[in-house]
Coordinates of C-alpha atoms in Angstrom, one line a residue:
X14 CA 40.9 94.6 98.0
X15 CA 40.2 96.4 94.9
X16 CA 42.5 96.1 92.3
X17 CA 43.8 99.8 92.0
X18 CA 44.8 99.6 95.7
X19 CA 46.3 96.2 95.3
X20 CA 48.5 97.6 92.2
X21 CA 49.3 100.5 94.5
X22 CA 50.4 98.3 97.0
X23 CA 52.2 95.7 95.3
X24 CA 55.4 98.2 94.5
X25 CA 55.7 98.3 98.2
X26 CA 55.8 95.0 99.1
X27 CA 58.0 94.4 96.5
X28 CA 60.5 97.0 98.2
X29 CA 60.0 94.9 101.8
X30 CA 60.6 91.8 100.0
X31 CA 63.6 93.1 98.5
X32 CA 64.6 94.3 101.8
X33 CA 64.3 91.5 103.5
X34 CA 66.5 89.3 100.9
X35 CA 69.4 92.0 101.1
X36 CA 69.7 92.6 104.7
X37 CA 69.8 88.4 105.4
X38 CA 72.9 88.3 103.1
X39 CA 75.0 91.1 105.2
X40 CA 75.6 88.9 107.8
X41 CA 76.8 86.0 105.7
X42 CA 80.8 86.2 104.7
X43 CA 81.4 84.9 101.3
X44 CA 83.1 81.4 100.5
X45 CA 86.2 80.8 102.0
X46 CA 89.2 79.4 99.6
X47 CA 90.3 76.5 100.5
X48 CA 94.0 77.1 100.5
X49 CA 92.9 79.8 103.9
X50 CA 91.8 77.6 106.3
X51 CA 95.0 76.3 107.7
X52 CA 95.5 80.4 108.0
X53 CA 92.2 80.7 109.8
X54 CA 92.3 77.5 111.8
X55 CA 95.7 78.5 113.3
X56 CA 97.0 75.6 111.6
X57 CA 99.7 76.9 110.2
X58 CA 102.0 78.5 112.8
X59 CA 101.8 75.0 114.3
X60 CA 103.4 73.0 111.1
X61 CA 106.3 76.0 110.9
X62 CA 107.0 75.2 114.5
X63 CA 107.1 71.5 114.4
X64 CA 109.3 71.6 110.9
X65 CA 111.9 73.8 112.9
X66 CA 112.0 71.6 116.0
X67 CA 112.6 68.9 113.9
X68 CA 115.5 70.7 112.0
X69 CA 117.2 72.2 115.1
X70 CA 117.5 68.8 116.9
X71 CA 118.8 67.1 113.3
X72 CA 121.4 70.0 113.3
X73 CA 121.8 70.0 117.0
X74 CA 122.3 66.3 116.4
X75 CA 119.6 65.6 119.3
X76 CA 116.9 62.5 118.8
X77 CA 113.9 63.6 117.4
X78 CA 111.1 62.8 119.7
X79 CA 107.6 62.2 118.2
X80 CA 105.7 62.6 121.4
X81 CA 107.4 66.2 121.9
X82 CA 106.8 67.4 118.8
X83 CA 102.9 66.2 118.5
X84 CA 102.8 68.1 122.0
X85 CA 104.8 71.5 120.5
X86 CA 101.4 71.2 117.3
X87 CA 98.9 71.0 120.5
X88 CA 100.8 73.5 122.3
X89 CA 100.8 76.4 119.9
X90 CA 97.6 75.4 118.3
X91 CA 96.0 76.2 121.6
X92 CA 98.5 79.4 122.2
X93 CA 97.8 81.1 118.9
X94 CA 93.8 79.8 118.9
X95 CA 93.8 81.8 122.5
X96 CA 95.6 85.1 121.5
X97 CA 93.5 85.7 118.1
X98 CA 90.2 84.8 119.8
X99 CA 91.2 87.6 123.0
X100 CA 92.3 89.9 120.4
X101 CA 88.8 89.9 118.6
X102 CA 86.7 89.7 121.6
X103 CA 88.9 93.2 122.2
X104 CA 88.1 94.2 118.6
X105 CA 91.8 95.7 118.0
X106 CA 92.3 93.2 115.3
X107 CA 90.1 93.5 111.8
X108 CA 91.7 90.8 109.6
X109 CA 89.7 87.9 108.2
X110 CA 91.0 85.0 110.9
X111 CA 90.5 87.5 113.8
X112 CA 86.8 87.7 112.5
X113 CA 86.7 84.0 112.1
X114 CA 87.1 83.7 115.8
X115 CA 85.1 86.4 116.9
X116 CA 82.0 84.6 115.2
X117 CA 83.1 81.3 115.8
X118 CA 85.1 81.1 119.4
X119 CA 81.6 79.3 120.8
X120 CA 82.1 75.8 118.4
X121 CA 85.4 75.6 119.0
X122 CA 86.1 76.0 122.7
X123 CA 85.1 72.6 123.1
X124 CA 87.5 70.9 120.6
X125 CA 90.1 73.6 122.6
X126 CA 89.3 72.7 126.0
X127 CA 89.9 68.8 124.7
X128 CA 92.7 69.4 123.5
X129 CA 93.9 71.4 126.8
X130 CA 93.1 68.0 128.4
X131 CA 95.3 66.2 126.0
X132 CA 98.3 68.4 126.0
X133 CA 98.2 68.6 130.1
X134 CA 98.1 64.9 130.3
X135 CA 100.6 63.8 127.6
X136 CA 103.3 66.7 129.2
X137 CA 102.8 65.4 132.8
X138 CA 102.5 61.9 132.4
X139 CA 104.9 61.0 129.1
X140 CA 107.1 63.7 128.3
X141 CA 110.9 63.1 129.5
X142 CA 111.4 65.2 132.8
X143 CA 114.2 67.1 131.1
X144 CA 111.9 68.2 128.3
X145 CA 108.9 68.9 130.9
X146 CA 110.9 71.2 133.0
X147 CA 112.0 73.2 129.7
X148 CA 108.6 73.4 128.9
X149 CA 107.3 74.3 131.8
X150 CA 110.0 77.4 132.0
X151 CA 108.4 78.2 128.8
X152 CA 104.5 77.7 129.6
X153 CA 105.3 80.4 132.5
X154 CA 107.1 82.7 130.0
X155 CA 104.0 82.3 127.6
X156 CA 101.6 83.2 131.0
X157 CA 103.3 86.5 131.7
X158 CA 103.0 87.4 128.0
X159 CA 99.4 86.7 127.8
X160 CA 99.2 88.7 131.2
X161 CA 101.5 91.3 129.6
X162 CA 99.6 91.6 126.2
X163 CA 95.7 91.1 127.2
X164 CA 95.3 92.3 130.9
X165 CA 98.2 94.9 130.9
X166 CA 97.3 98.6 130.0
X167 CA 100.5 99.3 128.6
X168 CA 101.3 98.5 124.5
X169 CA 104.1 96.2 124.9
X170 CA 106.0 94.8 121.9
X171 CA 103.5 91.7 120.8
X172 CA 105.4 91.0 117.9
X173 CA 109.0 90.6 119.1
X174 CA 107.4 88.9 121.9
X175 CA 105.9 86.2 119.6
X176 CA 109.2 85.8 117.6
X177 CA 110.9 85.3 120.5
X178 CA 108.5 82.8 122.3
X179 CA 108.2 81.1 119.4
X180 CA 111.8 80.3 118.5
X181 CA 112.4 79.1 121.6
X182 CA 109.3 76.9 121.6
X183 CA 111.1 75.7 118.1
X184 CA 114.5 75.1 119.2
X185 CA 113.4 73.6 122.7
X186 CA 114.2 69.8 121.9
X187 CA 117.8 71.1 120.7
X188 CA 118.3 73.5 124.2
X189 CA 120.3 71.1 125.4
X190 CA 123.2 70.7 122.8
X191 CA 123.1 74.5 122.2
X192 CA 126.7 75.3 123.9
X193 CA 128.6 78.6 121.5
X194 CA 127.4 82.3 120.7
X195 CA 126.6 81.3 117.1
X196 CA 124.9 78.1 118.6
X197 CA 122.8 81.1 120.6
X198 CA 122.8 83.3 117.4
X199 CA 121.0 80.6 115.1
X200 CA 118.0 81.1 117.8
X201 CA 118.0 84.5 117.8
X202 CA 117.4 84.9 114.4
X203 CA 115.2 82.8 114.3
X204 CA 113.4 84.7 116.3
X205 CA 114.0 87.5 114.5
X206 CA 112.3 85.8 111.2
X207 CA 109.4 84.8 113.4
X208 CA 109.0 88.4 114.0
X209 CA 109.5 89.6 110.7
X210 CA 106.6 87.4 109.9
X211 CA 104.0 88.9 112.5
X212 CA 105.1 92.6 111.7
X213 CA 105.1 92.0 107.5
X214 CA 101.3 90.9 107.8
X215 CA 100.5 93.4 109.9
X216 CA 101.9 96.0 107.1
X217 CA 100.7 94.2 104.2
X218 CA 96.9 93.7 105.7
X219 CA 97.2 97.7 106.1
X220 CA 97.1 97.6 110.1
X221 CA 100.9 99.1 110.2
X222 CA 100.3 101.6 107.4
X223 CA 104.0 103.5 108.7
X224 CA 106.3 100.8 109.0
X225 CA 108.4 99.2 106.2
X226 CA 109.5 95.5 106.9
X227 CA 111.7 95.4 103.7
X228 CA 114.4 96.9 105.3
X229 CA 114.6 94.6 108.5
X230 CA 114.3 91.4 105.9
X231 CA 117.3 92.6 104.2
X232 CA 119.0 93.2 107.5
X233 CA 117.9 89.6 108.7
X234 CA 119.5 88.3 105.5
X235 CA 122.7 89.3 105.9
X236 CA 122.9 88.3 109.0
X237 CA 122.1 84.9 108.0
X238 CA 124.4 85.5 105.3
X239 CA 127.4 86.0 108.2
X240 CA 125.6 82.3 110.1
X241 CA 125.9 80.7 106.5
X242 CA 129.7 81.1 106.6
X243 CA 130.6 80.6 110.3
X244 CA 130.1 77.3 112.2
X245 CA 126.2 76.4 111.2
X246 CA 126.3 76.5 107.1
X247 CA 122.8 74.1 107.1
X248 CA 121.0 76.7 109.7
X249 CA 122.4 79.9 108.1
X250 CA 121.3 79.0 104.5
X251 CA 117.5 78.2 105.4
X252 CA 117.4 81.4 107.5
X253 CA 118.8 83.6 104.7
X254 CA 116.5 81.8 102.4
X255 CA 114.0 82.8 104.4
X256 CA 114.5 86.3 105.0
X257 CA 115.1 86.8 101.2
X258 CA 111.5 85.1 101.0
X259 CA 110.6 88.3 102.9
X260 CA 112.5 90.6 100.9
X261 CA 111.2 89.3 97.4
X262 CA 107.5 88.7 98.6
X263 CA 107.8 92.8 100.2
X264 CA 108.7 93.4 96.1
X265 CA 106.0 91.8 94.5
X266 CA 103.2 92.0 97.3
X267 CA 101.4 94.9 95.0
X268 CA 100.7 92.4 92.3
X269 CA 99.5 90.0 94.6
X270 CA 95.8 89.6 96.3
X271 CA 95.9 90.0 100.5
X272 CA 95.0 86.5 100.8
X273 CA 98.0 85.5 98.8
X274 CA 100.5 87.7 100.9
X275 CA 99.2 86.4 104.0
X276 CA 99.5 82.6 103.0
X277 CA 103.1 83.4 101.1
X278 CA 104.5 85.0 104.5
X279 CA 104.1 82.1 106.9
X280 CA 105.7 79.7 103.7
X281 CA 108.4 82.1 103.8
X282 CA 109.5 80.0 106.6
X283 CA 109.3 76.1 105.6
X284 CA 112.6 76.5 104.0
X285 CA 113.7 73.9 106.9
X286 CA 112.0 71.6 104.0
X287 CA 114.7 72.6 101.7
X288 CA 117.6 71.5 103.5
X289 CA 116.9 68.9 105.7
X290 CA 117.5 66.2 103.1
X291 CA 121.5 67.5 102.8
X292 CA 121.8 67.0 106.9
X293 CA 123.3 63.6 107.9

């Protein structure tokens, strides 16, 4: 090639080449911090779970039983690993663990079809029968929501469903010793917290751009508040402390980055870690 046409044609190959470099990064997410993989793993809502069953049956004064709370980790692991990868196969969800799972739901169906094994096998073949039945009332209550939620073609209340699900996943070792309204009332808002959580990421990641869960956190504190000074002083404190978690976190969440907010609303409720040392 002569070398004027080969000057002329370098510029353009240049562009290709430049091309070609830029378009193979779009694809490619950028590092991950390390303090966000329990968040995208679904690790977390399983250790919140676990600490509460744990703290229910020491307040409920019921045994705490190792095998049934390794099963409740399993058990939500594989609820919560389910629901986010549905919800980003759907594409209503955009947030960073949604994505997560919609690129990488093939690796990982394995290690949750293992794990399915695991839980199934454990449940039918160690659990107490008390506890199994409990659970299975539960794992039928879980089926109609994921009917409800993913196959349905109405919008139905996800979050409250969650909350509710959830805290009575939590408190299901301590069902049995659960006997007055306030009893009933420690549950409920629990619940309530656990849905405080799902809504006030959905606000603060911008998918809930009208709604305002400062309000309902101040609400949810006073109730606790009320708990605090009736017949369950241990229960009512960490739940107030947790709501006020929501409150002060719904104050400062401008000043902090998205990733912060999402990791500082699921420790909003380990306050269980708080108190569990004064129960005897």
């Amino acid at each position: 090639m002569p070398q004027g046409k080969q000057q002329r044609a370098w510029p353009a190959k240049r562009r290709f080449e430049d091309a070609c470099v830029h378009n193979s990064g779009v694809d490619k997410a950028p590092p991950t911090r390390f303090w966000l993989w329990p968040n995208l793993l679904s690790l977390d809502a399983p250790v919140v779970a676990v600490l509460w069953q744990v703290f229910f049956a020491r307040c409920f004064q019921m045994p705490i039983d190792a095998l049934a709370a390794f099963l409740l980790l399993l058990t939500v692991w594989l609820i919560y690993t389910a629901d986010r990868t549905l919800d980003a196969w759907k594409g209503e969800c955009q947030s960073p663990r949604h994505e997560f799972y919609r690129r990488h739901w093939r690796s990982l169906l394995p290690a949750w079809v293992a794990i399915l094994g695991l839980t199934g096998w454990l449940a039918t073949e160690r659990l107490a029968p008390s506890l199994f039945q409990r659970g299975a009332i539960l794992l039928a209550a879980v089926a109609v929501y994921f009917l409800l939620i993913h196959i349905g073609r109405r919008h139905w209340p996800k979050e409250a469903a969650v909350g509710v699900l959830f805290a009575l996943g939590a408190s299901l070792v301590a069902w049995g010793n659960v006997k007055t309204p306030v009893d009933v009332a420690t549950i409920l808002l629990f619940s309530g917290l656990c849905w405080m959580n799902c809504v006030a990421i959905q606000k603060w990641e911008g998918e809930r751009p009208d709604w305002s869960p400062r309000a309902a956190a101040i609400w949810l504190a006073c109730a606790a508040g009320v708990l605090l000074c009736a017949h369950r002083p241990v229960l009512g404190g960490a739940e107030m402390a947790s709501a006020c978690a929501f409150v002060w976190l719904g104050w400062v969440r401008r000043r902090l980055s998205t990733d912060a907010v999402r990791v500082l609303a699921d420790v909003a409720l380990l306050s269980p870690v708080l108190f569990l040392p004064v129960i005897r």
